[in-house]
Structure formats: structure tokens, C-alpha cells
Amino acid sequence: MSVIDDLATEFSRLPGIGRKTALRLTYHLLKQPPEQSQRLATVLAGLAERVHRCSLCLNLTEEDPCAICRDARRDQSSICVVEEASDIGAIERSAEFNGLYHVLGGRLSPLDGVGPADLSVRELVDRVNLGAVREVIIATNPSLEGEATALYVQRQLASSGASVSRIARGLPVGGDLEYADGVTIAQALSARREM
Amino acid sequence: MSVIDDLATEFSRLPGIGRKTALRLTYHLLKQPPEQSQRLATVLAGLAERVHRCSLCLNLTEEDPCAICRDARRDQSSICVVEEASDIGAIERSAEFNGLYHVLGGRLSPLDGVGPADLSVRELVDRVNLGAVREVIIATNPSLEGEATALYVQRQLASSGASVSRIARGLPVGGDLEYADGVTIAQALSARREM
């Protein structure tokens, strides 16, 4: 095996990258100045070593606690619960939420063998029971598993005294009613708000 | 900048990988065992160092001459001319050609500032003029620039005595006449062969 094949093989392990794309990326890098592959190699080599879970919210971070948990200007009484650390970036970009996060590390999925014990629900309940948290917003994905996870988390928090809410489902901004699926339209109708 | 941002930035320099995909790849690697990023890093680090151009055909190789040029079982009298080293793999997979290759290193493209001096046409003419080459097959892409390049190469070889041919254009196998463009259909018609 040549280094070209090796690199194509490693690239093709990444999600959404097939053999052809992997070869294209490899040949692309060979046409670039060597510094580009070197930089990519350096960053990759440091990835697993430098990135860890925040001990408070389980976000991926290089410092513990993470920048969000350390930020005293953020509302410490509100926690947004997400499936994965990558979801935090999406919510932060909306600039609509100024509280803290909690990363579950997945969602309930019996078919994939993911049960409640595999998610950090216990840690969430402990955080809420400390008393400073007044609101928990469950922002798991609007999928079947995400809804089941939301329901489970809500039940675990039922006796905590914090208000538990679920992000709204409806038509995405810029979406087209004509192409929306029936379930989304049904949700959008039943969650209608007076204007 | 965190290492997550750094890696996403490096990934997004690759062709066809936007910011979102780059972030997805990064978070994917963070969920895998650290060995996977390490392996990718190691292969990348060795890429530019280990891969060079074959001094005969300009193919990318770790040994000089490359495996194809060294293979005595291949027909030394036939040279297939391609734009890029990556095209060689595609032709090899067809198992239809058993001669040698010559990599031009691009195609004539005045708009991108690529002229004849930027391609290895001189080296090709020298190889053919050594006398052992009887046939040159020009397999540049069937694009406007590829055709212009083919024409230029053919003219440079006109006085060499070797027979110069161009790969056939026509409908791709498994293609659909209904969705083929007019130029391809015209080429397929004019290049028709008796059955």
C-alpha cells in the first residue's frame, strides 16, 4: 500500500466521504504546498489530546470548565439540554439563549442499544437539584428518538421544581408550506400563536 | 481559536468541504477512538515527504521510477497522455491499457494562465523522439481545454513518426440518451461504427 492509498483509506473512514472523494482530497493535497497537509496533520495529532469534556456541562472543550460555564455574564438559572456538543454551536449562532448547557451525549435509541444509563441524565438532575436552576429547555432533535429523550428527561426533572420546556416545532423560517411534511404542518397548526 | 475551530478550518480548505461539513467531520473524529485522528495525522505528515514525481512519466510515486515505468511486462511502445496523475488510476481500473503513461500536469487554459510551458509536453516529445514509442494515445478530458491540449500535443508530435490518437467520445455506458447533452450525442453519432 502506498501513502496515497493509505491517506485515501483514512479519509474514506470519515462520514460522507466515499472512496472517490477520498482520492480526490488526497490528490488535491498533493497539488498544494506541503505546509497544508502538515498543518492538518498537526491539528489532528493534537485533537484527542487537547479536547476533553467539560466537567460541568459535558461540552467539548480545551479548558475545564468550558468557556460557557466559566462566563459569569451568562444566566446561571437556565440550562438548555442538547444531544451532542455540536448542537451548542448551532444554538449559540442564534444568539437567542444566554444560559448554560447540558450535553446528554446522545439520545434514547433502544434499537442502537442506547438506554438512559448511556446519557448524562443523572448528572443533569444533580445539577438542577443543587437549586440555582429555575428553567430547563430541552433542545433534543425533533425526531422520534429526540422526542422520547425529551419526555424521559422531563419526567426525571418532574420533582425538581424547575420549569421544564421543549423547543417549538413548526415550519422552518424560509421554508415552503407546499414542501413541508404533514407532521410538521400539524405541529405548526397546533402550536399556533395569536398575533 | 480552539483546536476544534482550527481543525474545522483546515478541513474546510479541502475541495467540496464547506464549514458545516468541516465541523461535522471534526465532531465525528472526537467521537471516535483517538487512534483514528492519529493515523490520519501520521499519514498526512508523511504525504509531501514520501510522494514525488516519477522522473520518466511524472506520475506521483514513492519510488522513482514509478511502479508502472518499472514494470517490464508493460508495452514500452505505447504511451497514454493524461492531464493529472489521478487520471492514471481511472484508466488502470479499466484494465484496457497495458502501456506507459505521461502526465502533463494540467491542461492549456489561458484564462487560468496555464500555457504550453506549464505542461510537460517538451518531456513527452523527448520521450517519443527516443524512438521506442510507436503509439501515443491522448486521454486528456473531453472538455474545451482538454481538446485544445490534445490538439496542441498532437501538433508537437506530428514530426515524431509515432501514431497519435485521441480517446473516443460518445455516450457513457449505462448512460441515458434522454439525458445526454447535444454535443455528446453529436459526437456519438459522427463516431458511429458499423456493427
mmCIF file of N, CA, C and O in Angstrom, chain A residues 92-185:
data_model
loop_
_atom_site.group_PDB
_atom_site.id
_atom_site.type_symbol
_atom_site.label_atom_id
_atom_site.label_comp_id
_atom_site.label_asym_id
_atom_site.label_seq_id
_atom_site.Cartn_x
_atom_site.Cartn_y
_atom_site.Cartn_z
ATOM 1 N N GLU A 92 -25.800 28.662 19.828
ATOM 2 C CA GLU A 92 -25.032 29.888 20.095
ATOM 3 C C GLU A 92 -25.118 30.854 18.907
ATOM 4 O O GLU A 92 -25.193 32.058 19.076
ATOM 5 N N ARG A 93 -25.102 30.296 17.689
ATOM 6 C CA ARG A 93 -25.172 31.152 16.493
ATOM 7 C C ARG A 93 -26.497 31.916 16.427
ATOM 8 O O ARG A 93 -26.566 32.976 15.831
ATOM 9 N N SER A 94 -27.544 31.353 17.033
ATOM 10 C CA SER A 94 -28.843 32.047 17.018
ATOM 11 C C SER A 94 -28.825 33.252 17.956
ATOM 12 O O SER A 94 -29.673 34.132 17.847
ATOM 13 N N ALA A 95 -27.857 33.311 18.890
ATOM 14 C CA ALA A 95 -27.710 34.427 19.832
ATOM 15 C C ALA A 95 -28.995 34.701 20.594
ATOM 16 O O ALA A 95 -29.284 35.822 20.970
ATOM 17 N N GLU A 96 -29.788 33.648 20.813
ATOM 18 C CA GLU A 96 -31.103 33.820 21.429
ATOM 19 C C GLU A 96 -31.108 33.283 22.855
ATOM 20 O O GLU A 96 -32.035 33.522 23.607
ATOM 21 N N PHE A 97 -30.047 32.567 23.216
ATOM 22 C CA PHE A 97 -30.027 31.901 24.510
ATOM 23 C C PHE A 97 -28.784 32.342 25.265
ATOM 24 O O PHE A 97 -27.687 32.321 24.732
ATOM 25 N N ASN A 98 -28.949 32.734 26.521
ATOM 26 C CA ASN A 98 -27.813 33.228 27.282
ATOM 27 C C ASN A 98 -27.582 32.444 28.568
ATOM 28 O O ASN A 98 -26.950 32.936 29.497
ATOM 29 N N GLY A 99 -28.110 31.224 28.628
ATOM 30 C CA GLY A 99 -27.916 30.432 29.830
ATOM 31 C C GLY A 99 -26.785 29.439 29.659
ATOM 32 O O GLY A 99 -25.867 29.654 28.868
ATOM 33 N N LEU A 100 -26.838 28.350 30.406
ATOM 34 C CA LEU A 100 -25.834 27.296 30.325
ATOM 35 C C LEU A 100 -26.387 26.105 29.539
ATOM 36 O O LEU A 100 -27.565 26.086 29.187
ATOM 37 N N TYR A 101 -25.506 25.142 29.272
ATOM 38 C CA TYR A 101 -25.931 23.966 28.509
ATOM 39 C C TYR A 101 -25.747 22.694 29.316
ATOM 40 O O TYR A 101 -25.039 22.679 30.334
ATOM 41 N N HIS A 102 -26.354 21.625 28.803
ATOM 42 C CA HIS A 102 -26.053 20.296 29.313
ATOM 43 C C HIS A 102 -26.083 19.329 28.135
ATOM 44 O O HIS A 102 -27.094 19.231 27.441
ATOM 45 N N VAL A 103 -24.981 18.633 27.919
ATOM 46 C CA VAL A 103 -24.877 17.713 26.790
ATOM 47 C C VAL A 103 -25.202 16.299 27.253
ATOM 48 O O VAL A 103 -24.523 15.749 28.121
ATOM 49 N N LEU A 104 -26.240 15.713 26.662
ATOM 50 C CA LEU A 104 -26.661 14.366 27.058
ATOM 51 C C LEU A 104 -25.693 13.304 26.542
ATOM 52 O O LEU A 104 -25.555 12.239 27.135
ATOM 53 N N GLY A 105 -25.062 13.589 25.409
ATOM 54 C CA GLY A 105 -24.163 12.596 24.830
ATOM 55 C C GLY A 105 -24.894 11.586 23.950
ATOM 56 O O GLY A 105 -24.397 10.487 23.723
ATOM 57 N N GLY A 106 -26.053 11.971 23.429
ATOM 58 C CA GLY A 106 -26.803 11.075 22.550
ATOM 59 C C GLY A 106 -28.283 11.199 22.821
ATOM 60 O O GLY A 106 -28.752 12.189 23.388
ATOM 61 N N ARG A 107 -29.028 10.202 22.400
ATOM 62 C CA ARG A 107 -30.471 10.189 22.624
ATOM 63 C C ARG A 107 -30.891 8.748 22.819
ATOM 64 O O ARG A 107 -30.217 7.826 22.366
ATOM 65 N N LEU A 108 -32.006 8.570 23.494
ATOM 66 C CA LEU A 108 -32.517 7.222 23.738
ATOM 67 C C LEU A 108 -32.797 6.551 22.404
ATOM 68 O O LEU A 108 -33.497 7.101 21.561
ATOM 69 N N SER A 109 -32.234 5.384 22.213
ATOM 70 C CA SER A 109 -32.450 4.662 20.957
ATOM 71 C C SER A 109 -32.276 3.169 21.219
ATOM 72 O O SER A 109 -31.186 2.622 21.042
ATOM 73 N N PRO A 110 -33.348 2.509 21.651
ATOM 74 C CA PRO A 110 -33.250 1.091 22.036
ATOM 75 C C PRO A 110 -32.682 0.235 20.905
ATOM 76 O O PRO A 110 -31.933 -0.703 21.161
ATOM 77 N N LEU A 111 -33.006 0.575 19.653
ATOM 78 C CA LEU A 111 -32.518 -0.238 18.535
ATOM 79 C C LEU A 111 -31.003 -0.182 18.423
ATOM 80 O O LEU A 111 -30.367 -1.120 17.968
ATOM 81 N N ASP A 112 -30.405 0.975 18.801
ATOM 82 C CA ASP A 112 -28.951 1.092 18.761
ATOM 83 C C ASP A 112 -28.331 0.726 20.105
ATOM 84 O O ASP A 112 -27.127 0.912 20.315
ATOM 85 N N GLY A 113 -29.151 0.262 21.026
ATOM 86 C CA GLY A 113 -28.635 -0.131 22.338
ATOM 87 C C GLY A 113 -28.303 1.045 23.238
ATOM 88 O O GLY A 113 -27.490 0.919 24.155
ATOM 89 N N VAL A 114 -28.908 2.240 22.980
ATOM 90 C CA VAL A 114 -28.647 3.396 23.826
ATOM 91 C C VAL A 114 -29.800 3.561 24.808
ATOM 92 O O VAL A 114 -30.933 3.869 24.411
ATOM 93 N N GLY A 115 -29.538 3.312 26.074
ATOM 94 C CA GLY A 115 -30.552 3.445 27.108
ATOM 95 C C GLY A 115 -30.271 4.636 28.007
ATOM 96 O O GLY A 115 -29.265 5.336 27.816
ATOM 97 N N PRO A 116 -31.121 4.892 28.992
ATOM 98 C CA PRO A 116 -30.966 6.051 29.885
ATOM 99 C C PRO A 116 -29.593 6.107 30.552
ATOM 100 O O PRO A 116 -29.047 7.197 30.753
ATOM 101 N N ALA A 117 -29.028 4.939 30.872
ATOM 102 C CA ALA A 117 -27.747 4.927 31.586
ATOM 103 C C ALA A 117 -26.607 5.429 30.708
ATOM 104 O O ALA A 117 -25.543 5.805 31.199
ATOM 105 N N ASP A 118 -26.804 5.440 29.377
ATOM 106 C CA ASP A 118 -25.742 5.896 28.475
ATOM 107 C C ASP A 118 -25.743 7.416 28.319
ATOM 108 O O ASP A 118 -24.820 7.981 27.738
ATOM 109 N N LEU A 119 -26.791 8.058 28.784
ATOM 110 C CA LEU A 119 -26.877 9.520 28.674
ATOM 111 C C LEU A 119 -26.599 10.142 30.033
ATOM 112 O O LEU A 119 -26.752 9.493 31.069
ATOM 113 N N SER A 120 -26.226 11.408 30.036
ATOM 114 C CA SER A 120 -25.854 12.078 31.290
ATOM 115 C C SER A 120 -27.074 12.710 31.957
ATOM 116 O O SER A 120 -27.019 13.865 32.390
ATOM 117 N N VAL A 121 -28.168 11.956 32.056
ATOM 118 C CA VAL A 121 -29.384 12.496 32.666
ATOM 119 C C VAL A 121 -29.211 12.646 34.176
ATOM 120 O O VAL A 121 -29.614 13.644 34.765
ATOM 121 N N ARG A 122 -28.568 11.643 34.772
ATOM 122 C CA ARG A 122 -28.299 11.685 36.212
ATOM 123 C C ARG A 122 -27.545 12.977 36.580
ATOM 124 O O ARG A 122 -27.897 13.678 37.522
ATOM 125 N N GLU A 123 -26.506 13.297 35.797
ATOM 126 C CA GLU A 123 -25.710 14.491 36.051
ATOM 127 C C GLU A 123 -26.577 15.754 35.931
ATOM 128 O O GLU A 123 -26.412 16.708 36.695
ATOM 129 N N LEU A 124 -27.496 15.733 34.957
ATOM 130 C CA LEU A 124 -28.387 16.889 34.770
ATOM 131 C C LEU A 124 -29.285 17.062 35.992
ATOM 132 O O LEU A 124 -29.412 18.169 36.534
ATOM 133 N N VAL A 125 -29.865 15.952 36.442
ATOM 134 C CA VAL A 125 -30.761 16.020 37.607
ATOM 135 C C VAL A 125 -29.987 16.550 38.817
ATOM 136 O O VAL A 125 -30.481 17.402 39.567
ATOM 137 N N ASP A 126 -28.748 16.080 38.989
ATOM 138 C CA ASP A 126 -27.926 16.553 40.109
ATOM 139 C C ASP A 126 -27.697 18.055 40.011
ATOM 140 O O ASP A 126 -27.789 18.769 41.016
ATOM 141 N N ARG A 127 -27.380 18.532 38.786
ATOM 142 C CA ARG A 127 -27.146 19.974 38.617
ATOM 143 C C ARG A 127 -28.385 20.769 38.994
ATOM 144 O O ARG A 127 -28.303 21.800 39.681
ATOM 145 N N VAL A 128 -29.538 20.296 38.524
ATOM 146 C CA VAL A 128 -30.781 21.025 38.777
ATOM 147 C C VAL A 128 -31.122 20.984 40.263
ATOM 148 O O VAL A 128 -31.572 21.981 40.844
ATOM 149 N N ASN A 129 -30.867 19.842 40.898
ATOM 150 C CA ASN A 129 -31.210 19.704 42.309
ATOM 151 C C ASN A 129 -30.348 20.565 43.221
ATOM 152 O O ASN A 129 -30.666 20.747 44.388
ATOM 153 N N LEU A 130 -29.232 21.096 42.695
ATOM 154 C CA LEU A 130 -28.415 21.998 43.506
ATOM 155 C C LEU A 130 -29.199 23.262 43.844
ATOM 156 O O LEU A 130 -28.863 23.976 44.772
ATOM 157 N N GLY A 131 -30.244 23.559 43.045
ATOM 158 C CA GLY A 131 -31.176 24.604 43.468
ATOM 159 C C GLY A 131 -31.145 25.900 42.690
ATOM 160 O O GLY A 131 -32.114 26.643 42.670
ATOM 161 N N ALA A 132 -30.013 26.215 42.001
ATOM 162 C CA ALA A 132 -29.910 27.517 41.338
ATOM 163 C C ALA A 132 -30.629 27.540 39.995
ATOM 164 O O ALA A 132 -30.898 28.602 39.444
ATOM 165 N N VAL A 133 -30.960 26.363 39.455
ATOM 166 C CA VAL A 133 -31.564 26.291 38.122
ATOM 167 C C VAL A 133 -33.074 26.418 38.216
ATOM 168 O O VAL A 133 -33.731 25.650 38.904
ATOM 169 N N ARG A 134 -33.607 27.425 37.485
ATOM 170 C CA ARG A 134 -35.062 27.607 37.535
ATOM 171 C C ARG A 134 -35.743 27.119 36.273
ATOM 172 O O ARG A 134 -36.935 26.848 36.276
ATOM 173 N N GLU A 135 -34.968 27.066 35.162
ATOM 174 C CA GLU A 135 -35.592 26.669 33.904
ATOM 175 C C GLU A 135 -34.715 25.694 33.133
ATOM 176 O O GLU A 135 -33.507 25.908 33.003
ATOM 177 N N VAL A 136 -35.325 24.651 32.608
ATOM 178 C CA VAL A 136 -34.613 23.702 31.749
ATOM 179 C C VAL A 136 -35.326 23.666 30.399
ATOM 180 O O VAL A 136 -36.525 23.401 30.329
ATOM 181 N N ILE A 137 -34.572 24.000 29.323
ATOM 182 C CA ILE A 137 -35.139 23.951 27.975
ATOM 183 C C ILE A 137 -34.591 22.706 27.293
ATOM 184 O O ILE A 137 -33.369 22.566 27.142
ATOM 185 N N ILE A 138 -35.461 21.804 26.893
ATOM 186 C CA ILE A 138 -34.982 20.569 26.256
ATOM 187 C C ILE A 138 -34.919 20.774 24.747
ATOM 188 O O ILE A 138 -35.939 20.960 24.085
ATOM 189 N N ALA A 139 -33.693 20.778 24.227
ATOM 190 C CA ALA A 139 -33.476 21.047 22.805
ATOM 191 C C ALA A 139 -32.919 19.829 22.093
ATOM 192 O O ALA A 139 -32.041 19.938 21.246
ATOM 193 N N THR A 140 -33.431 18.644 22.442
ATOM 194 C CA THR A 140 -33.072 17.453 21.655
ATOM 195 C C THR A 140 -33.712 17.598 20.280
ATOM 196 O O THR A 140 -34.626 18.399 20.099
ATOM 197 N N ASN A 141 -33.232 16.820 19.320
ATOM 198 C CA ASN A 141 -33.743 16.947 17.952
ATOM 199 C C ASN A 141 -35.223 16.596 17.865
ATOM 200 O O ASN A 141 -35.708 15.775 18.624
ATOM 201 N N PRO A 142 -35.934 17.213 16.913
ATOM 202 C CA PRO A 142 -37.361 16.909 16.734
ATOM 203 C C PRO A 142 -37.567 15.597 15.988
ATOM 204 O O PRO A 142 -38.381 15.525 15.078
ATOM 205 N N SER A 143 -36.829 14.558 16.358
ATOM 206 C CA SER A 143 -37.001 13.229 15.747
ATOM 207 C C SER A 143 -37.719 12.344 16.753
ATOM 208 O O SER A 143 -37.942 12.727 17.898
ATOM 209 N N LEU A 144 -38.051 11.122 16.329
ATOM 210 C CA LEU A 144 -38.732 10.194 17.225
ATOM 211 C C LEU A 144 -37.902 9.964 18.489
ATOM 212 O O LEU A 144 -38.394 10.072 19.606
ATOM 213 N N GLU A 145 -36.604 9.679 18.292
ATOM 214 C CA GLU A 145 -35.737 9.409 19.434
ATOM 215 C C GLU A 145 -35.556 10.665 20.289
ATOM 216 O O GLU A 145 -35.507 10.588 21.513
ATOM 217 N N GLY A 146 -35.445 11.815 19.604
ATOM 218 C CA GLY A 146 -35.271 13.074 20.326
ATOM 219 C C GLY A 146 -36.470 13.381 21.212
ATOM 220 O O GLY A 146 -36.323 13.843 22.355
ATOM 221 N N GLU A 147 -37.670 13.093 20.692
ATOM 222 C CA GLU A 147 -38.891 13.340 21.470
ATOM 223 C C GLU A 147 -38.956 12.403 22.672
ATOM 224 O O GLU A 147 -39.303 12.818 23.776
ATOM 225 N N ALA A 148 -38.605 11.129 22.429
ATOM 226 C CA ALA A 148 -38.626 10.155 23.533
ATOM 227 C C ALA A 148 -37.638 10.576 24.613
ATOM 228 O O ALA A 148 -37.928 10.500 25.810
ATOM 229 N N THR A 149 -36.464 11.063 24.182
ATOM 230 C CA THR A 149 -35.448 11.507 25.125
ATOM 231 C C THR A 149 -35.954 12.711 25.910
ATOM 232 O O THR A 149 -35.787 12.791 27.137
ATOM 233 N N ALA A 150 -36.596 13.638 25.217
ATOM 234 C CA ALA A 150 -37.127 14.837 25.869
ATOM 235 C C ALA A 150 -38.132 14.443 26.953
ATOM 236 O O ALA A 150 -38.109 14.961 28.078
ATOM 237 N N LEU A 151 -39.018 13.495 26.597
ATOM 238 C CA LEU A 151 -40.040 13.040 27.535
ATOM 239 C C LEU A 151 -39.397 12.409 28.768
ATOM 240 O O LEU A 151 -39.795 12.662 29.906
ATOM 241 N N TYR A 152 -38.361 11.597 28.511
ATOM 242 C CA TYR A 152 -37.684 10.924 29.617
ATOM 243 C C TYR A 152 -37.016 11.943 30.538
ATOM 244 O O TYR A 152 -37.146 11.876 31.765
ATOM 245 N N VAL A 153 -36.320 12.916 29.938
ATOM 246 C CA VAL A 153 -35.633 13.935 30.738
ATOM 247 C C VAL A 153 -36.653 14.736 31.549
ATOM 248 O O VAL A 153 -36.450 15.012 32.738
ATOM 249 N N GLN A 154 -37.763 15.074 30.896
ATOM 250 C CA GLN A 154 -38.798 15.863 31.585
ATOM 251 C C GLN A 154 -39.313 15.113 32.816
ATOM 252 O O GLN A 154 -39.494 15.707 33.887
ATOM 253 N N ARG A 155 -39.507 13.811 32.677
ATOM 254 C CA ARG A 155 -40.012 13.013 33.808
ATOM 255 C C ARG A 155 -39.012 12.964 34.950
ATOM 256 O O ARG A 155 -39.380 13.014 36.117
ATOM 257 N N GLN A 156 -37.739 12.842 34.595
ATOM 258 C CA GLN A 156 -36.716 12.780 35.635
ATOM 259 C C GLN A 156 -36.631 14.088 36.403
ATOM 260 O O GLN A 156 -36.203 14.118 37.558
ATOM 261 N N LEU A 157 -37.028 15.196 35.725
ATOM 262 C CA LEU A 157 -36.920 16.511 36.365
ATOM 263 C C LEU A 157 -38.233 16.942 37.010
ATOM 264 O O LEU A 157 -38.313 18.026 37.599
ATOM 265 N N ALA A 158 -39.253 16.093 36.902
ATOM 266 C CA ALA A 158 -40.597 16.498 37.329
ATOM 267 C C ALA A 158 -40.618 16.962 38.784
ATOM 268 O O ALA A 158 -41.305 17.930 39.130
ATOM 269 N N SER A 159 -39.832 16.317 39.636
ATOM 270 C CA SER A 159 -39.893 16.635 41.069
ATOM 271 C C SER A 159 -38.848 17.676 41.478
ATOM 272 O O SER A 159 -38.667 17.950 42.653
ATOM 273 N N SER A 160 -38.142 18.234 40.478
ATOM 274 C CA SER A 160 -37.040 19.132 40.819
ATOM 275 C C SER A 160 -37.498 20.551 41.135
ATOM 276 O O SER A 160 -36.766 21.332 41.733
ATOM 277 N N GLY A 161 -38.701 20.908 40.702
ATOM 278 C CA GLY A 161 -39.166 22.264 40.964
ATOM 279 C C GLY A 161 -38.817 23.237 39.859
ATOM 280 O O GLY A 161 -39.363 24.341 39.798
ATOM 281 N N ALA A 162 -37.910 22.860 38.943
ATOM 282 C CA ALA A 162 -37.571 23.748 37.824
ATOM 283 C C ALA A 162 -38.643 23.636 36.745
ATOM 284 O O ALA A 162 -39.266 22.595 36.590
ATOM 285 N N SER A 163 -38.856 24.739 36.014
ATOM 286 C CA SER A 163 -39.800 24.654 34.908
ATOM 287 C C SER A 163 -39.093 23.996 33.719
ATOM 288 O O SER A 163 -37.959 24.341 33.387
ATOM 289 N N VAL A 164 -39.736 23.016 33.102
ATOM 290 C CA VAL A 164 -39.128 22.273 32.001
ATOM 291 C C VAL A 164 -39.903 22.578 30.719
ATOM 292 O O VAL A 164 -41.120 22.415 30.684
ATOM 293 N N SER A 165 -39.209 23.063 29.693
ATOM 294 C CA SER A 165 -39.902 23.348 28.438
ATOM 295 C C SER A 165 -39.212 22.643 27.281
ATOM 296 O O SER A 165 -38.102 22.130 27.401
ATOM 297 N N ARG A 166 -39.885 22.628 26.142
ATOM 298 C CA ARG A 166 -39.381 21.945 24.949
ATOM 299 C C ARG A 166 -39.331 22.980 23.834
ATOM 300 O O ARG A 166 -40.270 23.774 23.692
ATOM 301 N N ILE A 167 -38.257 23.009 23.038
ATOM 302 C CA ILE A 167 -38.202 23.978 21.926
ATOM 303 C C ILE A 167 -39.376 23.721 20.984
ATOM 304 O O ILE A 167 -39.838 22.606 20.832
ATOM 305 N N ALA A 168 -39.836 24.810 20.336
ATOM 306 C CA ALA A 168 -41.029 24.715 19.496
ATOM 307 C C ALA A 168 -40.741 23.984 18.198
ATOM 308 O O ALA A 168 -39.652 24.082 17.638
ATOM 309 N N ARG A 169 -41.735 23.250 17.737
ATOM 310 C CA ARG A 169 -41.658 22.675 16.404
ATOM 311 C C ARG A 169 -42.611 23.450 15.507
ATOM 312 O O ARG A 169 -43.637 23.968 15.969
ATOM 313 N N GLY A 170 -42.283 23.550 14.247
ATOM 314 C CA GLY A 170 -43.128 24.290 13.323
ATOM 315 C C GLY A 170 -42.412 24.391 11.998
ATOM 316 O O GLY A 170 -41.435 23.686 11.749
ATOM 317 N N LEU A 171 -42.863 25.292 11.163
ATOM 318 C CA LEU A 171 -42.231 25.437 9.852
ATOM 319 C C LEU A 171 -40.929 26.201 10.001
ATOM 320 O O LEU A 171 -40.887 27.227 10.671
ATOM 321 N N PRO A 172 -39.855 25.732 9.393
ATOM 322 C CA PRO A 172 -38.593 26.474 9.465
ATOM 323 C C PRO A 172 -38.711 27.798 8.719
ATOM 324 O O PRO A 172 -39.428 27.887 7.715
ATOM 325 N N VAL A 173 -38.031 28.822 9.224
ATOM 326 C CA VAL A 173 -38.051 30.132 8.566
ATOM 327 C C VAL A 173 -37.466 29.982 7.162
ATOM 328 O O VAL A 173 -36.413 29.370 6.970
ATOM 329 N N GLY A 174 -38.144 30.539 6.170
ATOM 330 C CA GLY A 174 -37.685 30.393 4.800
ATOM 331 C C GLY A 174 -38.186 29.109 4.172
ATOM 332 O O GLY A 174 -37.951 28.842 2.995
ATOM 333 N N GLY A 175 -38.867 28.279 4.949
ATOM 334 C CA GLY A 175 -39.405 27.024 4.419
ATOM 335 C C GLY A 175 -40.620 27.278 3.546
ATOM 336 O O GLY A 175 -41.114 28.402 3.456
ATOM 337 N N ASP A 176 -41.103 26.230 2.916
ATOM 338 C CA ASP A 176 -42.196 26.370 1.968
ATOM 339 C C ASP A 176 -43.302 25.412 2.393
ATOM 340 O O ASP A 176 -43.090 24.211 2.497
ATOM 341 N N LEU A 177 -44.484 25.971 2.666
ATOM 342 C CA LEU A 177 -45.613 25.169 3.129
ATOM 343 C C LEU A 177 -45.863 24.001 2.190
ATOM 344 O O LEU A 177 -46.152 22.880 2.596
ATOM 345 N N GLU A 178 -45.704 24.285 0.874
ATOM 346 C CA GLU A 178 -46.007 23.275 -0.140
ATOM 347 C C GLU A 178 -45.141 22.020 0.032
ATOM 348 O O GLU A 178 -45.572 20.924 -0.290
ATOM 349 N N TYR A 179 -43.901 22.219 0.490
ATOM 350 C CA TYR A 179 -42.992 21.079 0.582
ATOM 351 C C TYR A 179 -42.841 20.550 2.009
ATOM 352 O O TYR A 179 -42.078 19.622 2.251
ATOM 353 N N ALA A 180 -43.555 21.145 2.953
ATOM 354 C CA ALA A 180 -43.432 20.687 4.339
ATOM 355 C C ALA A 180 -44.173 19.371 4.522
ATOM 356 O O ALA A 180 -45.189 19.124 3.872
ATOM 357 N N ASP A 181 -43.683 18.503 5.411
ATOM 358 C CA ASP A 181 -44.383 17.242 5.643
ATOM 359 C C ASP A 181 -45.576 17.469 6.557
ATOM 360 O O ASP A 181 -45.670 18.475 7.268
ATOM 361 N N GLY A 182 -46.515 16.510 6.540
ATOM 362 C CA GLY A 182 -47.770 16.650 7.269
ATOM 363 C C GLY A 182 -47.587 16.798 8.759
ATOM 364 O O GLY A 182 -48.290 17.582 9.407
ATOM 365 N N VAL A 183 -46.621 16.073 9.322
ATOM 366 C CA VAL A 183 -46.432 16.134 10.774
ATOM 367 C C VAL A 183 -45.989 17.533 11.196
ATOM 368 O O VAL A 183 -46.472 18.086 12.180
ATOM 369 N N THR A 184 -45.076 18.115 10.407
ATOM 370 C CA THR A 184 -44.601 19.460 10.726
ATOM 371 C C THR A 184 -45.743 20.467 10.636
ATOM 372 O O THR A 184 -45.892 21.336 11.507
ATOM 373 N N ILE A 185 -46.559 20.351 9.594
ATOM 374 C CA ILE A 185 -47.683 21.278 9.442
ATOM 375 C C ILE A 185 -48.663 21.102 10.601
ATOM 376 O O ILE A 185 -49.150 22.086 11.179
#
